[in-house]
XYZ file of C-alpha atoms in Angstrom:
400
model
C 0.000 0.000 0.000
C 2.794 2.397 0.924
C 4.635 1.498 -2.260
C 1.548 2.346 -4.328
C 1.270 5.721 -2.638
C 4.893 6.452 -3.431
C 4.370 5.556 -7.100
C 1.311 7.825 -7.292
C 3.214 10.691 -5.684
C 6.062 10.266 -8.147
C 3.648 10.264 -11.099
C 1.895 13.379 -9.807
C 5.256 15.083 -9.283
C 6.376 14.192 -12.807
C 3.113 15.486 -14.259
C 3.444 18.739 -12.311
C 7.002 19.212 -13.509
C 5.958 18.560 -17.100
C 3.348 21.305 -16.830
C 5.787 23.722 -15.232
C 8.613 22.950 -17.655
C 10.174 25.950 -19.356
C 11.051 26.092 -23.027
C 14.722 25.176 -22.736
C 17.237 22.482 -21.825
C 20.166 21.630 -19.558
C 23.204 21.941 -21.819
C 25.258 18.950 -20.743
C 27.622 19.381 -23.705
C 28.829 22.729 -22.393
C 28.746 21.873 -18.714
C 31.864 22.453 -16.617
C 33.350 19.616 -14.569
C 36.754 20.307 -13.072
C 38.754 18.715 -10.297
C 41.060 21.199 -8.574
C 43.896 20.486 -6.202
C 44.396 23.354 -3.741
C 47.473 23.482 -1.562
C 47.079 24.121 2.149
C 45.964 27.683 2.863
C 46.120 28.780 -0.787
C 43.649 30.491 -3.087
C 42.901 29.481 -6.693
C 40.409 30.481 -9.390
C 38.688 28.287 -11.937
C 37.095 29.535 -15.140
C 33.901 27.858 -16.352
C 33.452 26.684 -19.904
C 31.953 29.359 -22.152
C 28.261 29.679 -21.369
C 26.051 29.151 -24.439
C 24.019 32.007 -25.903
C 20.638 32.092 -24.200
C 21.820 30.926 -20.766
C 19.246 32.148 -18.244
C 20.180 29.964 -15.256
C 23.088 27.941 -14.003
C 23.269 25.269 -11.332
C 26.615 24.614 -9.712
C 27.840 22.100 -7.184
C 31.033 22.210 -5.117
C 32.255 19.043 -3.413
C 35.430 18.543 -1.363
C 36.724 14.973 -1.503
C 39.111 13.042 0.676
C 42.012 11.281 -0.974
C 40.856 8.582 -3.443
C 37.132 9.448 -3.060
C 35.109 9.504 -6.272
C 31.847 11.329 -7.069
C 28.815 9.096 -6.653
C 26.729 10.938 -9.284
C 27.619 13.712 -11.684
C 25.571 16.905 -11.552
C 24.431 16.365 -15.147
C 22.982 12.957 -14.261
C 21.213 14.428 -11.223
C 19.641 17.183 -13.325
C 18.107 14.635 -15.687
C 15.511 14.077 -12.985
C 14.603 17.794 -12.929
C 12.884 18.988 -16.132
C 13.689 22.670 -15.626
C 15.135 25.154 -13.097
C 11.673 25.729 -11.600
C 11.951 22.410 -9.829
C 15.171 23.529 -8.135
C 13.822 26.932 -7.231
C 11.206 25.542 -4.852
C 13.459 26.107 -1.835
C 16.079 24.312 0.202
C 14.730 20.876 -0.739
C 15.851 21.440 -4.325
C 19.372 22.378 -3.261
C 19.633 19.376 -0.933
C 18.623 17.126 -3.820
C 21.591 18.451 -5.811
C 24.083 17.838 -3.042
C 26.726 15.192 -3.504
C 26.110 12.080 -1.460
C 29.729 12.205 -0.318
C 32.233 14.827 0.737
C 35.448 14.948 2.663
C 36.297 16.457 6.003
C 38.111 19.414 4.435
C 36.400 22.776 4.066
C 36.802 25.866 1.910
C 35.282 29.274 1.273
C 34.557 30.481 -2.228
C 33.459 33.495 -4.278
C 32.180 34.098 -7.816
C 33.471 36.769 -10.218
C 32.397 38.002 -13.632
C 35.850 39.123 -14.827
C 39.306 37.624 -14.958
C 40.811 40.811 -13.460
C 38.646 40.613 -10.343
C 39.367 36.914 -9.990
C 43.130 37.600 -10.075
C 42.754 40.278 -7.398
C 41.042 37.694 -5.207
C 43.977 35.305 -5.586
C 46.385 38.105 -4.663
C 44.639 39.602 -1.631
C 41.670 37.372 -0.766
C 39.240 40.294 -0.829
C 35.724 39.634 -2.080
C 34.600 43.253 -2.623
C 34.288 42.659 -6.380
C 32.574 39.262 -6.068
C 29.025 38.869 -7.386
C 28.498 36.143 -4.771
C 30.560 34.849 -1.860
C 30.389 32.108 0.730
C 32.341 33.219 3.800
C 31.527 30.255 6.054
C 33.780 27.266 5.377
C 31.939 24.210 4.054
C 32.631 20.816 2.568
C 29.922 20.899 -0.083
C 27.439 23.342 -1.579
C 24.945 23.599 -4.443
C 23.105 26.612 -5.779
C 21.032 27.905 -8.661
C 21.713 31.355 -10.129
C 19.189 32.958 -12.461
C 19.260 35.861 -14.880
C 16.590 37.793 -13.002
C 17.934 37.315 -9.471
C 21.741 37.205 -9.589
C 24.287 39.807 -10.677
C 26.596 36.903 -11.588
C 24.431 36.196 -14.626
C 23.410 38.757 -17.244
C 22.522 38.524 -20.927
C 26.145 39.387 -21.749
C 27.765 36.911 -19.348
C 29.870 34.357 -21.190
C 32.086 33.085 -18.355
C 32.111 32.941 -14.550
C 35.222 32.598 -12.406
C 35.080 30.576 -9.189
C 37.599 31.462 -6.527
C 38.405 28.956 -3.733
C 40.364 29.391 -0.510
C 41.533 26.290 1.332
C 40.815 26.127 5.041
C 43.119 23.168 5.538
C 46.402 24.602 6.768
C 48.326 21.318 6.654
C 47.278 19.255 3.639
C 46.196 19.861 0.088
C 42.514 19.653 -0.850
C 40.645 18.128 -3.759
C 37.663 20.214 -4.936
C 35.228 19.143 -7.641
C 33.413 21.995 -9.374
C 30.417 21.244 -11.602
C 28.438 23.915 -13.476
C 25.496 23.183 -15.784
C 23.775 25.957 -17.774
C 20.063 26.095 -18.553
C 19.528 27.413 -22.087
C 16.348 29.216 -23.093
C 15.436 27.993 -26.594
C 14.309 31.407 -27.859
C 17.224 33.338 -26.384
C 19.585 30.682 -27.692
C 19.068 32.241 -31.125
C 20.931 35.270 -29.800
C 18.109 37.801 -29.915
C 18.409 39.612 -26.605
C 16.856 42.989 -25.783
C 19.766 45.007 -27.177
C 19.763 43.079 -30.443
C 16.019 43.512 -30.859
C 16.319 47.253 -30.261
C 19.017 47.368 -32.931
C 16.584 45.957 -35.507
C 13.758 48.271 -34.407
C 16.025 51.342 -34.562
C 17.164 50.513 -38.094
C 13.582 49.898 -39.171
C 12.446 53.259 -37.795
C 14.841 55.029 -40.197
C 13.534 53.181 -43.277
C 11.565 55.014 -45.968
C 8.443 52.930 -45.405
C 8.480 53.427 -41.644
C 8.870 57.172 -41.996
C 5.679 57.310 -44.025
C 3.779 56.146 -40.958
C 2.603 58.173 -37.988
C 3.207 55.108 -35.815
C 5.524 52.438 -37.239
C 5.725 50.240 -34.108
C 3.616 47.343 -35.442
C 5.374 47.486 -38.806
C 8.854 47.334 -37.259
C 7.888 44.565 -34.824
C 6.577 42.573 -37.797
C 9.944 42.924 -39.579
C 11.825 42.026 -36.401
C 9.724 38.868 -35.883
C 10.377 37.711 -39.446
C 14.136 38.317 -39.154
C 14.299 36.514 -35.788
C 12.428 33.537 -37.220
C 14.667 33.326 -40.281
C 18.084 33.997 -38.707
C 20.071 33.525 -35.543
C 21.550 36.853 -34.482
C 25.079 35.652 -35.298
C 23.910 34.598 -38.776
C 22.215 37.928 -39.406
C 25.338 39.825 -38.345
C 27.422 37.918 -40.883
C 25.280 39.116 -43.803
C 26.765 41.724 -46.121
C 25.248 45.204 -45.963
C 23.616 44.694 -49.353
C 22.134 41.405 -48.123
C 20.748 43.042 -44.977
C 19.185 45.770 -47.103
C 17.442 43.145 -49.219
C 16.210 41.338 -46.088
C 14.711 44.579 -44.760
C 13.133 45.324 -48.127
C 11.620 41.851 -48.608
C 10.284 41.558 -45.068
C 9.188 45.205 -45.176
C 7.084 44.544 -48.265
C 5.559 41.466 -46.649
C 4.686 43.408 -43.485
C 3.488 46.411 -45.473
C 0.945 44.158 -47.184
C -0.242 42.572 -43.956
C -3.955 43.412 -43.680
C -3.924 44.874 -40.175
C -0.651 46.751 -40.570
C -1.489 48.144 -44.021
C -4.838 49.365 -42.705
C -3.034 51.366 -40.023
C -0.410 52.568 -42.508
C -2.968 53.909 -44.956
C -5.080 55.437 -42.215
C -1.949 57.244 -41.008
C -1.200 58.499 -44.535
C -4.824 59.581 -44.934
C -4.740 61.514 -41.661
C -1.450 63.176 -42.576
C -2.752 64.146 -46.036
C -5.981 65.632 -44.662
C -4.007 67.638 -42.100
C -1.748 68.992 -44.850
C -4.773 69.946 -46.962
C -6.230 71.906 -44.034
C -2.875 73.669 -43.740
C -3.063 74.366 -47.511
C 0.121 72.342 -48.116
C -1.312 70.599 -51.165
C 2.053 69.726 -52.751
C 2.924 67.716 -49.626
C -0.462 66.019 -49.417
C -0.424 64.751 -53.001
C 2.464 62.211 -52.626
C 0.835 60.677 -49.540
C -2.488 60.277 -51.345
C -0.667 58.884 -54.396
C 0.940 56.238 -52.154
C -2.502 55.077 -51.012
C -3.860 55.034 -54.573
C -0.813 53.220 -56.001
C -1.240 50.515 -53.342
C -4.826 49.892 -54.426
C -6.164 50.890 -50.999
C -7.835 54.190 -51.935
C -11.448 55.106 -51.179
C -13.626 57.507 -53.169
C -12.803 60.199 -50.611
C -9.067 59.664 -51.205
C -9.661 60.363 -54.900
C -11.698 63.411 -53.940
C -8.877 64.703 -51.744
C -6.181 64.290 -54.381
C -8.426 65.834 -57.027
C -9.034 68.825 -54.762
C -5.271 69.148 -54.168
C -4.573 69.061 -57.899
C -7.179 71.807 -58.477
C -5.486 74.069 -55.939
C -2.065 73.419 -57.479
C -3.565 74.243 -60.909
C -3.053 70.738 -62.305
C -6.532 70.462 -63.789
C -5.949 67.532 -66.149
C -4.674 65.373 -63.274
C -7.556 66.505 -61.091
C -10.040 65.411 -63.762
C -8.303 62.051 -64.224
C -8.342 61.102 -60.530
C -11.844 62.416 -59.861
C -13.232 60.313 -62.708
C -11.406 57.243 -61.324
C -12.960 57.953 -57.942
C -16.444 58.044 -59.496
C -15.981 54.430 -60.528
C -15.600 53.481 -56.861
C -18.606 55.422 -55.630
C -20.853 57.332 -57.983
C -22.849 58.736 -55.041
C -19.965 60.559 -53.317
C -20.994 64.218 -53.659
C -17.602 65.669 -52.735
C -16.287 63.953 -55.864
C -19.142 65.418 -57.903
C -18.544 68.926 -56.549
C -14.792 68.772 -57.228
C -15.539 67.535 -60.752
C -17.767 70.579 -61.278
C -14.975 72.802 -59.930
C -12.471 71.183 -62.310
C -14.684 71.748 -65.364
C -15.312 75.324 -64.239
C -11.646 76.342 -63.856
C -10.845 74.463 -67.088
C -13.222 76.826 -68.933
C -15.994 74.244 -69.428
C -18.831 76.191 -67.789
C -21.576 74.236 -69.543
C -20.548 70.844 -68.088
C -19.874 72.378 -64.672
C -23.278 74.119 -64.650
C -25.220 70.879 -65.112
C -23.450 69.271 -62.132
C -23.870 72.336 -59.873
C -27.590 72.474 -60.645
C -28.174 68.727 -60.242
C -26.965 68.441 -56.642
C -27.592 71.964 -55.281
C -30.302 70.847 -52.845
C -28.181 68.131 -51.208
C -25.465 67.980 -48.563
C -21.880 66.959 -49.323
C -21.494 65.763 -45.711
C -23.968 65.184 -42.908
C -23.646 68.812 -41.798
C -22.408 70.798 -44.807
C -24.604 71.734 -47.734
C -23.572 71.626 -51.388
C -24.099 75.392 -51.680
C -22.126 76.317 -48.550
C -19.234 74.082 -49.560
C -19.215 75.686 -53.022
C -19.034 79.173 -51.496
C -16.180 78.098 -49.186
C -14.232 76.620 -52.082
C -14.724 79.674 -54.310
C -13.339 81.931 -51.572
C -10.264 79.696 -51.273
C -9.872 79.454 -55.063
C -9.858 83.245 -55.428
C -7.111 83.552 -52.783
C -5.121 80.895 -54.623
C -5.405 82.810 -57.922
C -7.562 80.275 -59.794
C -9.712 81.485 -62.750
C -12.744 83.123 -61.093
C -14.698 84.837 -63.880
C -17.555 82.305 -63.696
C -17.837 82.035 -59.916
C -20.632 84.587 -59.662
C -22.569 82.907 -62.446
C -22.490 79.631 -60.528
C -23.646 81.256 -57.291
C -26.596 82.868 -59.114
C -27.710 79.363 -60.138
C -28.446 78.621 -56.481
C -30.854 81.554 -56.026
């Protein structure tokens, strides 16, 4: 009965660990296992193997052995029973589980350093001021987990850690076994840390397409996601400048055509163009409206806006062309109709203009602006802009 309970508990524990498991792995191939002989009363430092890109946690174990003692289990083999660092981080029970089943009578103190220079200072003077972690009480064995978010010994740029040991045996040499196993986050293993991501975003923000947008955040994140999926950071850095430019261009086009992003892009362009028209900066509004039209995303009102801008820059043939194209999208849009009448009028085709002015004079061009009032507003603006105005009064008399 007791045996059955134990089996059930083990199964439940395994299931819980499987649920809690992080997206990563213990990198046994780049683990550090070193046996150090320390003379009586001396200090030594040991450098770990290079930590792999994407290391977010390390587990280390220190064991002092008597002469001829051998390790019962390696740290790597022990960690096979723990799916991820979460299982170790549950408290002292996790650390006890990592402990070596044997150790000698000798004891030592130790400290961790993030630079070779600080480690050498420790050997020279024994001071631990520059240590990122230190154990001042002598011990015969120890095991700990260090994580990216809780220890200054481990940052996104950490590639090596130095362990410094001081023997507390003043007569005989000591044998210390140091084992360090890194936990590698699968996503970070591709090399895309926060700094690298910001590098991509910053470059994107300076691109021609991004600068057309009032808010290019979604666009640049889209490009970044595609680059991260296609390349490891080290691979991307090895590309030639011309190759990187092509990558940005190809992924930029793909993101630019994404339905949600393009909707925001064109809305931004539309807003910018309408603001410029209100400021009477028609030459600046036209390219933005042309971008929308060339992308096949224009509405009838976009055609109305560009036609209006062409009228006020005295480009009547272009105004007529775009206004007629807009009519094909929506033959009921009265702003288009009014701007067509304006175009015929300033192009010295009063007869055609007259029929349009008369046809819609009793309607509104928007929900709150009448056809007649809008015509009067436009004529006032046209006169200030120096457009042909000899027939303006004739048109206004039609409305009486």
